């Protein structure tokens, strides 16, 4: 049977190890290779055709080990016990401790089930050939033979194996053995030892995860193990794994201890727990007191937010609002709506406006929850905020209740809005508004108010002397169309050559330009006057032409209409037999030959028809009584017309 040559070694330097597993299975271990061979009898054809032995060796599995083989023995039908020496050397080039390995094999592969290093005397000086392995298969006993020691090995019982694993701090393996094979050891007892071991190594996170894995919903066990973390000031490590459901709710004191530790060492973690944990796990009042006792400015934001949440849990909404306002957290506006806290913010209006003016006003104007009187009273101490509020209120409330305040506020904070406000509002005292404008020297506003109060001459003087805007003065005079105003304007304008020209171009439709020209002093030098006068004459001529054209059109329209009326009135008119006299109300024409006609009929151009005898004043009367009634018969004529 051919065997593979080892790397960096010679095959003959290694002992070949044999062991019978049973009557037909031979185990061979040489260097670092193991072969499982089966001895079978040749069939009759093979024996007859050749001169061969009656039995043959068939390898059924070949695999390698990570060490050199000193001996091997069977354990089960597909498991071996192998004794070997590591291929590696220590730093001084001496041998490492020999190993005893249990291996499970298949066709051409193997798996190490367990491996133990053996502490034998003088192992540093020994080689692979210095060890051997014997066995008593029936008793499952194995003998490791070394130059100075003989070690007897036997199979572990489950409890022995667990004990050995625990003694060697192999708790995970021990728990796996218990889970698979049972025994007198309980999984919980080993888990507790494992937790203690991890805590001793300061592996607190691993210990906390193990608690979650093995303690389940057993309240007493959790409280017992959590106390171990408390003793080491490591409740933060276990906090993420603590049960918080109703199925396993711990004593409130446990959760409070965790919160206190976070409060002292990790404010952000404290806030996260307040957000995550249900409020029924702990006493909110106790935690609030603890925050006040341990409040630190560097952590103010986290602690204030935690206080706000705790106050919400206690339904102390006013205190929660104060916390959010201190935080400058705009969630306060949504909270006001969600919990209908409009009554609680009466004394917090200024902080709300400071936080977000637009959102604060939306809350203040919402559903008439807060009366403007309350807001105005609160804002009296801050005139700028009062102005913002009343300006916004004016857009949604047209009653004008506070317009008298807005006059002063516009004058102080946004003067450009004052004049449009004065023009659109009728809810302010004009004299007080005028006093404000005089104090602030707001001339356009003064002009408007004086004009509304009827003091147009003073208003015009302000335009001329203070504003010095001739176009504005002309428009003001046009608006009021007062000859006295025009005279004042003309008298003032002729003093300034540049103003005269503007005046001449702006008053054509309102004042006779001759009145302006006549007031110009002889010899007064007015640049551009000739061109202005020429333009004025052209404008005047154009206006004359327009007026004549309009007059011509009116006359043409009149004549055309008149001709149509005359033509219509000159047409013959059919008088039916059913028509009656408008005076006596009898038939105009009698169709009965036995009844003589009353008299002749008179028809006026207006269309009214009478008996001749019924015409007031006789048949020579040229006017219809209904169309031109006399004083004595107006009422009668109207009655007939209506009838």
XYZ file of C-alpha atoms in Angstrom:
643
model
C 0.000 0.000 0.000
C 1.563 3.244 -1.122
C 1.849 6.096 1.408
C 2.384 9.799 0.804
C 5.801 11.231 1.615
C 5.656 13.947 4.317
C 6.838 17.477 3.575
C 10.266 18.323 5.041
C 10.579 14.838 6.621
C 11.301 11.237 5.734
C 8.634 8.533 5.934
C 10.913 6.017 7.626
C 11.450 8.393 10.571
C 7.833 7.852 11.684
C 6.326 4.781 13.305
C 3.367 3.235 11.526
C 0.485 2.630 13.962
C -2.061 -0.175 13.505
C -5.202 -0.971 15.438
C -8.065 -3.378 14.719
C -11.433 -1.779 15.102
C -13.183 -5.124 14.658
C -12.497 -8.424 12.905
C -12.589 -6.875 9.432
C -11.668 -3.204 9.925
C -8.075 -2.086 10.282
C -7.085 1.421 11.386
C -3.744 2.704 10.070
C -2.084 5.930 11.199
C 1.252 6.982 9.775
C 2.873 10.427 9.846
C -0.234 12.702 9.567
C -2.532 10.436 7.509
C -5.153 7.952 8.667
C -6.670 5.241 6.510
C -9.638 3.083 7.365
C -9.289 -0.287 5.644
C -11.747 -3.159 5.303
C -10.511 -6.793 4.925
C -12.757 -8.690 2.508
C -12.648 -12.085 0.852
C -12.023 -12.219 -2.875
C -14.807 -13.616 -5.046
C -14.397 -16.964 -6.794
C -13.776 -15.443 -10.223
C -10.798 -13.424 -8.921
C -9.342 -16.492 -7.181
C -9.781 -18.816 -10.197
C -8.364 -16.450 -12.785
C -5.266 -15.511 -10.874
C -2.947 -16.926 -8.307
C -3.947 -14.402 -5.589
C -4.451 -14.523 -1.806
C -8.001 -15.226 -0.662
C -8.409 -11.835 1.116
C -7.848 -8.242 0.017
C -7.465 -4.913 1.880
C -9.770 -2.083 0.612
C -9.215 1.521 1.933
C -12.663 3.057 2.482
C -11.581 6.407 3.966
C -8.393 8.440 3.934
C -7.892 11.783 5.670
C -5.182 13.900 7.218
C -4.656 15.314 10.689
C -3.127 18.583 11.870
C -0.554 16.732 13.968
C 1.792 13.752 13.705
C 0.181 10.475 14.793
C 1.563 8.541 17.804
C -1.304 6.057 18.113
C -4.984 5.492 17.387
C -7.867 3.391 18.655
C -11.555 2.925 17.799
C -14.292 4.721 19.764
C -17.516 4.087 17.819
C -18.296 2.808 14.339
C -17.200 6.106 12.782
C -15.162 7.753 15.548
C -11.511 7.376 16.539
C -9.330 8.318 19.478
C -6.021 9.619 18.148
C -2.856 10.459 20.119
C -0.429 12.809 18.427
C 2.231 15.478 18.627
C 1.820 18.981 17.197
C 3.855 19.695 14.108
C 4.837 23.127 15.435
C 7.658 23.844 17.907
C 7.888 26.426 20.639
C 10.162 29.474 20.558
C 13.120 27.336 21.698
C 12.450 24.734 19.010
C 11.218 22.236 21.577
C 8.156 20.008 21.338
C 4.705 21.131 22.397
C 2.399 19.098 24.609
C 0.908 15.979 23.009
C -2.809 16.001 22.133
C -5.579 13.468 22.528
C -8.235 13.965 19.882
C -11.619 12.408 19.178
C -12.278 12.404 15.422
C -15.316 11.503 13.350
C -14.637 10.317 9.814
C -16.616 9.897 6.637
C -15.452 8.791 3.177
C -12.453 11.045 2.723
C -12.977 13.716 5.342
C -12.934 14.056 9.088
C -13.994 16.393 11.874
C -12.346 16.931 15.244
C -14.991 16.428 17.900
C -12.788 17.465 20.812
C -9.087 17.900 21.439
C -7.237 17.983 24.769
C -3.604 18.895 25.395
C -1.855 16.545 27.831
C 0.563 17.755 30.496
C 3.147 14.983 30.681
C 6.534 15.212 32.340
C 9.390 15.986 29.978
C 7.144 16.435 26.921
C 9.455 19.175 25.621
C 12.158 16.570 24.918
C 9.960 13.887 23.340
C 9.066 13.222 19.736
C 6.087 11.570 18.094
C 7.634 8.114 18.343
C 8.079 8.414 22.129
C 4.317 8.135 22.722
C 1.918 5.276 22.176
C -1.784 4.626 22.697
C -3.304 1.432 24.028
C -6.929 0.590 24.737
C -9.390 -1.881 26.196
C -12.255 -1.482 23.758
C -14.801 -3.340 25.876
C -14.261 -0.943 28.822
C -13.738 2.194 26.763
C -10.416 2.771 28.476
C -7.419 4.265 26.778
C -3.802 4.298 27.911
C -1.436 7.092 26.951
C 2.086 5.788 27.402
C 5.008 8.235 27.657
C 8.604 7.696 28.793
C 7.799 8.966 32.299
C 3.992 8.734 32.556
C 1.069 6.477 31.819
C -2.289 8.213 31.698
C -5.593 6.367 31.740
C -8.431 8.070 29.814
C -12.087 7.081 29.853
C -15.284 8.514 28.422
C -16.874 11.357 30.370
C -20.358 11.074 31.817
C -22.509 14.113 30.963
C -22.241 15.567 34.453
C -18.500 14.999 34.534
C -18.136 16.673 31.190
C -20.215 19.639 32.285
C -18.233 19.938 35.508
C -14.962 19.818 33.616
C -16.170 22.470 31.187
C -17.353 24.692 34.022
C -14.087 24.229 35.918
C -12.223 25.241 32.791
C -14.506 28.297 32.232
C -15.972 26.800 29.068
C -19.501 27.869 29.933
C -20.864 28.088 26.407
C -19.810 24.499 25.710
C -21.216 23.378 29.043
C -24.570 24.974 28.223
C -24.565 23.271 24.821
C -23.910 19.881 26.460
C -26.762 20.424 28.912
C -29.090 21.507 26.111
C -28.210 18.392 24.103
C -27.726 15.655 26.714
C -29.391 16.943 29.871
C -27.949 15.706 33.162
C -28.171 16.835 36.761
C -26.763 20.269 35.973
C -29.419 22.866 35.099
C -28.950 25.309 32.283
C -29.852 28.187 34.610
C -27.236 27.242 37.208
C -24.470 27.197 34.588
C -25.821 30.445 33.083
C -25.601 32.176 36.468
C -22.005 31.027 36.840
C -21.336 32.278 33.332
C -22.884 35.669 34.141
C -20.719 35.953 37.255
C -17.670 35.030 35.193
C -18.415 37.699 32.571
C -19.028 40.322 35.244
C -15.715 39.440 36.861
C -14.030 39.993 33.496
C -15.857 43.360 33.136
C -17.600 42.026 30.040
C -20.838 43.703 31.054
C -22.506 43.837 27.647
C -21.978 40.117 27.107
C -23.350 39.412 30.570
C -26.442 41.533 29.820
C -27.054 39.699 26.544
C -26.754 36.386 28.374
C -29.398 37.544 30.858
C -31.776 38.210 28.000
C -31.009 34.774 26.581
C -31.573 32.657 29.668
C -33.763 34.560 32.141
C -36.858 34.831 29.967
C -39.884 36.345 31.728
C -38.886 35.278 35.223
C -39.201 38.412 37.292
C -37.366 37.156 40.395
C -34.378 35.970 38.351
C -34.125 39.300 36.559
C -34.214 41.255 39.792
C -31.536 38.978 41.280
C -29.168 39.364 38.326
C -29.808 43.105 37.851
C -28.652 43.657 41.427
C -25.231 42.286 40.418
C -24.975 44.982 37.746
C -26.089 47.570 40.291
C -23.257 46.580 42.648
C -20.781 47.247 39.851
C -22.478 50.514 38.729
C -23.177 48.936 35.344
C -26.960 49.139 35.127
C -26.517 51.012 31.858
C -25.161 47.832 30.254
C -28.275 45.835 31.077
C -30.838 48.607 30.510
C -31.410 47.748 26.850
C -32.326 44.163 27.750
C -34.587 44.708 30.747
C -38.135 43.377 30.273
C -40.686 46.190 29.979
C -43.838 44.328 28.949
C -46.767 43.602 31.228
C -45.827 39.898 31.133
C -42.655 40.560 33.088
C -42.646 43.980 34.681
C -39.983 44.355 37.343
C -40.245 46.290 40.562
C -40.418 50.059 39.778
C -37.380 50.549 41.989
C -35.282 48.589 39.471
C -36.165 50.899 36.589
C -35.653 53.955 38.768
C -32.163 52.747 39.719
C -31.327 52.413 36.035
C -32.651 55.918 35.334
C -30.686 57.392 38.260
C -27.463 55.866 36.967
C -28.080 57.278 33.501
C -28.989 60.618 35.041
C -25.605 60.819 36.762
C -23.429 59.505 33.944
C -25.239 59.745 30.587
C -27.878 62.449 30.116
C -28.568 61.512 26.486
C -29.074 57.883 27.424
C -31.374 59.022 30.229
C -33.500 60.991 27.762
C -33.667 58.041 25.367
C -34.947 55.765 28.141
C -37.583 58.335 29.138
C -38.737 58.338 25.510
C -38.654 54.553 25.099
C -39.933 53.181 28.392
C -43.647 53.207 29.234
C -44.356 55.642 32.044
C -46.021 52.944 34.160
C -42.657 51.259 34.801
C -41.513 53.862 37.331
C -42.706 56.682 39.569
C -42.672 59.833 37.402
C -42.743 62.155 40.414
C -39.669 60.478 41.917
C -37.759 60.782 38.652
C -38.756 64.462 38.301
C -37.418 65.153 41.794
C -34.205 63.335 40.929
C -33.741 65.511 37.835
C -34.167 68.687 39.881
C -31.680 67.379 42.468
C -29.100 66.484 39.812
C -29.697 69.243 37.270
C -26.508 70.272 35.481
C -26.258 73.090 32.950
C -24.089 71.171 30.435
C -26.937 68.666 30.109
C -29.739 71.227 30.332
C -31.315 70.447 26.951
C -31.606 66.712 27.571
C -32.885 67.158 31.117
C -35.441 69.821 30.167
C -36.815 67.611 27.399
C -37.006 64.687 29.804
C -38.878 66.884 32.289
C -41.310 67.937 29.558
C -42.070 64.297 28.709
C -42.493 63.360 32.367
C -44.840 66.308 32.958
C -46.888 65.150 29.982
C -47.106 61.693 31.546
C -48.451 63.384 34.684
C -50.858 65.556 32.626
C -49.166 68.661 33.993
C -49.371 70.366 30.622
C -48.518 73.853 31.803
C -45.196 72.671 33.249
C -44.511 70.673 30.083
C -45.120 73.799 28.004
C -42.645 75.749 30.112
C -39.993 73.099 29.543
C -40.509 73.084 25.784
C -40.360 76.867 25.706
C -37.072 76.841 27.626
C -35.796 74.375 25.055
C -37.021 76.587 22.202
C -38.675 73.455 20.842
C -41.294 74.213 18.202
C -43.162 70.987 18.987
C -44.879 73.115 21.621
C -47.306 74.437 18.998
C -48.442 70.974 17.984
C -48.750 70.022 21.642
C -51.036 73.013 22.272
C -53.381 71.809 19.536
C -53.212 68.127 20.469
C -54.051 68.651 24.127
C -56.204 71.792 23.682
C -53.914 73.851 25.919
C -55.124 77.269 24.806
C -56.136 78.248 28.326
C -52.677 77.341 29.643
C -50.735 79.707 27.400
C -52.224 83.031 28.514
C -49.025 83.909 30.370
C -46.707 82.364 27.777
C -47.650 84.479 24.787
C -44.385 86.439 24.615
C -42.149 83.314 24.795
C -44.279 81.676 22.093
C -43.832 84.678 19.802
C -40.094 84.677 20.510
C -39.967 81.014 19.520
C -41.798 81.355 16.189
C -43.874 84.432 15.487
C -45.821 83.006 12.534
C -46.775 79.738 14.253
C -47.583 81.567 17.489
C -50.044 83.857 15.695
C -51.697 80.852 14.035
C -52.307 79.412 17.489
C -53.548 82.739 18.865
C -56.009 83.183 15.984
C -57.225 79.583 16.029
C -60.932 78.929 16.609
C -61.341 82.053 18.733
C -59.749 80.145 21.613
C -57.908 83.174 22.970
C -59.561 86.579 22.951
C -57.541 89.503 21.551
C -58.095 91.379 24.827
C -55.983 88.804 26.695
C -53.225 88.896 24.094
C -53.129 92.696 23.940
C -52.955 92.885 27.732
C -49.993 90.483 27.778
C -48.193 92.308 24.968
C -48.542 95.827 26.350
C -45.126 95.391 27.947
C -43.580 94.654 24.535
C -44.755 97.187 21.969
C -42.975 95.571 19.043
C -44.678 92.224 19.676
C -47.974 94.090 20.138
C -47.471 95.696 16.741
C -46.769 92.313 15.102
C -49.872 90.844 16.677
C -52.249 93.708 15.831
C -50.903 93.908 12.290
C -51.597 90.182 11.836
C -54.959 90.485 13.620
C -56.029 93.220 11.198
C -55.750 90.712 8.349
C -58.207 88.259 9.941
C -60.434 90.556 12.011
C -62.066 93.446 10.160
C -63.805 94.923 13.200
C -61.073 97.551 13.612
C -61.271 97.387 17.390
C -57.581 98.124 17.870
C -56.982 100.424 14.909
C -56.462 103.334 17.274
C -53.438 101.487 18.663
C -52.180 100.571 15.224
C -51.780 104.234 14.244
C -49.046 104.717 16.858
C -47.538 101.283 16.194
C -47.322 101.761 12.429
C -45.766 105.174 12.998
C -43.141 103.612 15.261
C -42.277 100.343 13.512
C -43.366 100.479 9.851
C -44.200 104.026 8.728
C -44.559 102.928 5.107
C -47.712 101.012 6.070
C -49.348 103.947 7.849
C -50.779 105.832 4.864
C -52.442 102.758 3.257
C -53.831 101.891 6.694
C -55.258 105.398 7.200
C -56.931 105.231 3.797
C -58.605 101.861 4.303
C -59.716 102.221 7.923
C -62.504 104.264 9.474
C -61.941 103.074 13.041
C -59.436 105.552 14.437
C -59.775 109.110 15.786
C -58.506 111.396 13.032
C -57.324 114.164 15.325
C -55.182 111.752 17.368
C -53.830 110.255 14.161
C -53.038 113.757 12.891
C -51.221 114.572 16.134
C -49.095 111.436 15.740
C -48.258 112.334 12.143
C -47.355 115.889 13.142
C -45.117 114.587 15.906
C -43.341 112.212 13.529
C -43.392 114.699 10.587
C -45.247 112.285 8.319
C -46.296 114.856 5.707
C -48.143 112.644 3.173
C -50.203 111.195 6.019
C -50.896 114.707 7.337
C -52.079 115.778 3.875
C -54.470 112.842 3.686
C -55.906 113.398 7.172
C -56.287 117.169 6.691
C -58.037 116.541 3.395
C -60.433 114.101 5.089
C -61.082 116.615 7.864
C -61.848 119.385 5.323
C -58.753 121.461 6.014
C -57.632 121.286 2.400
C -55.806 124.619 2.351
C -53.453 123.566 5.152
C -52.974 120.245 3.414
C -52.043 121.989 0.173
C -49.620 124.265 1.997
C -47.876 121.187 3.448
C -47.538 119.714 -0.030
C -46.103 122.955 -1.385
C -43.840 123.919 1.514
C -42.830 120.587 3.109
C -43.182 117.914 0.495
C -42.454 120.271 -2.410
C -44.052 117.962 -4.931
C -45.913 119.924 -7.630
C -47.378 116.772 -9.200
C -48.816 115.784 -5.833
C -50.192 119.313 -5.363
C -51.831 119.254 -8.790
C -53.386 115.836 -8.090
C -54.621 117.079 -4.715
C -56.308 120.077 -6.346
C -57.796 117.864 -9.046
C -59.162 115.502 -6.402
C -60.898 118.272 -4.447
C -61.613 120.528 -7.489
C -61.752 123.704 -5.405
C -61.057 127.050 -7.114
C -59.493 128.438 -3.928
C -56.995 125.577 -3.918
C -56.128 126.202 -7.553
C -55.604 129.898 -6.870
C -53.278 129.139 -3.970
C -51.362 126.668 -6.085
C -51.090 129.126 -8.985
C -49.933 131.940 -6.686
C -47.205 129.727 -5.230
C -46.222 128.233 -8.555
C -45.526 131.459 -10.413
C -42.756 132.157 -7.928
C -40.760 129.207 -9.233
C -40.103 129.013 -13.004
C -39.754 125.232 -13.035
C -43.041 124.797 -11.223
C -44.887 127.059 -13.643
C -44.089 124.763 -16.550
C -45.368 121.689 -14.693
C -48.482 123.568 -13.652
C -49.233 124.640 -17.216
C -49.021 121.037 -18.413
C -51.228 119.655 -15.642
C -54.202 121.992 -15.318
C -55.599 122.185 -18.830
C -58.782 120.283 -17.987
C -59.425 122.047 -14.677
C -58.285 125.668 -14.829
C -58.066 128.191 -17.614
C -54.318 128.328 -18.396
C -54.724 132.025 -19.126
C -55.145 132.547 -15.380
C -51.661 131.146 -14.896
C -50.089 133.082 -17.728
C -51.640 136.355 -16.552
C -49.995 135.967 -13.147
C -46.537 135.628 -14.604
C -44.671 138.878 -13.986
C -43.392 140.861 -16.887
C -39.732 140.251 -17.469
C -39.698 137.063 -15.410
C -37.264 134.597 -16.936
C -38.894 131.182 -17.281
C -36.789 128.773 -19.369
C -38.940 126.654 -21.653
C -42.027 128.846 -21.262
C -42.434 129.345 -24.998
C -42.440 125.607 -25.653
C -44.819 125.067 -22.753
C -47.217 127.709 -24.069
C -47.033 126.247 -27.578
C -47.802 122.840 -26.187
C -50.599 124.328 -24.111
C -52.106 125.921 -27.223
C -51.828 122.690 -29.122
C -53.488 120.873 -26.267
C -56.181 123.532 -26.128
C -56.732 123.365 -29.887
C -56.915 119.605 -29.668
C -59.502 119.841 -26.915
C -61.528 122.313 -28.980
C -61.443 119.934 -31.927
C -62.490 117.060 -29.719
C -65.360 119.055 -28.263
C -66.539 120.212 -31.694
C -66.370 116.672 -32.998
C -68.318 115.451 -30.018
C -70.892 118.213 -30.450
C -71.242 117.387 -34.146
C -71.781 113.739 -33.334
C -74.423 114.651 -30.782
C -76.301 116.844 -33.276
C -76.155 114.170 -35.954
C -77.480 111.641 -33.510
C -80.241 114.062 -32.465
C -81.360 114.783 -36.033
C -81.332 111.121 -36.960
C -83.451 110.239 -33.944
C -85.786 113.180 -34.504
C -86.393 112.173 -38.126
C -87.231 108.659 -37.054
C -89.752 109.935 -34.473
C -91.435 112.306 -36.947
C -91.652 109.578 -39.552
C -93.186 107.170 -37.088
C -95.726 109.744 -35.852
C -96.781 110.716 -39.384
C -97.829 107.204 -40.222
C -101.561 106.359 -40.333
C -102.959 104.633 -37.319
C -105.521 101.860 -37.289
C -108.223 102.361 -34.680
C -109.898 99.035 -33.863
C -113.560 98.896 -32.923
C -112.686 97.734 -29.474
C -110.637 100.832 -28.612
C -112.179 103.260 -26.135
C -111.966 106.945 -25.518
C -109.345 107.751 -22.938
C -111.643 110.354 -21.393
C -115.106 108.741 -21.229
C -114.021 105.168 -21.642
C -116.769 104.466 -24.224
C -116.116 102.795 -27.597
C -114.654 105.185 -30.097
C -116.506 103.587 -33.024
C -119.982 102.061 -32.830
C -120.489 99.023 -35.049
C -124.261 98.832 -34.316
C -126.240 100.525 -37.109
C -129.180 101.155 -34.775
C -126.994 103.177 -32.382
C -125.832 106.452 -33.873
C -122.172 107.385 -33.412
C -121.442 109.688 -30.539
C -119.307 112.149 -32.541
C -116.059 112.397 -34.448
C -112.736 111.055 -33.199
C -109.549 113.028 -32.517
C -106.175 111.203 -32.606
C -103.023 112.924 -31.324
C -99.532 112.189 -32.675
C -98.625 110.695 -29.349
C -101.074 107.883 -30.136
C -103.856 108.795 -27.713
C -107.412 108.948 -29.145
C -110.526 110.776 -27.836
C -114.057 111.617 -28.871
C -114.099 115.145 -30.197
C -116.376 116.267 -27.415
C -114.127 114.655 -24.820
C -111.020 116.639 -25.729
C -110.424 119.234 -23.002
C -110.692 122.688 -24.497
C -112.485 121.406 -27.576
C -111.225 119.944 -30.814
C -108.948 122.910 -31.358
C -106.752 121.820 -28.419
C -103.330 120.852 -29.803
C -102.105 118.965 -26.733
C -103.013 115.544 -25.426
C -104.400 115.732 -21.937
C -102.396 112.694 -20.798
C -99.106 113.873 -22.267
C -99.546 117.519 -21.193
C -102.073 117.506 -18.328
C -103.264 120.821 -16.909
C -103.240 121.445 -13.233
C -106.923 120.836 -12.816
C -106.969 117.371 -14.435
C -103.497 115.856 -13.793
C -104.757 113.267 -11.357
C -107.638 112.258 -13.614
C -105.343 111.930 -16.603
C -102.853 109.756 -14.727
C -105.662 107.535 -13.532
C -106.906 107.026 -17.097
C -103.376 106.330 -18.282
C -102.882 103.701 -15.635
C -106.242 102.192 -16.420
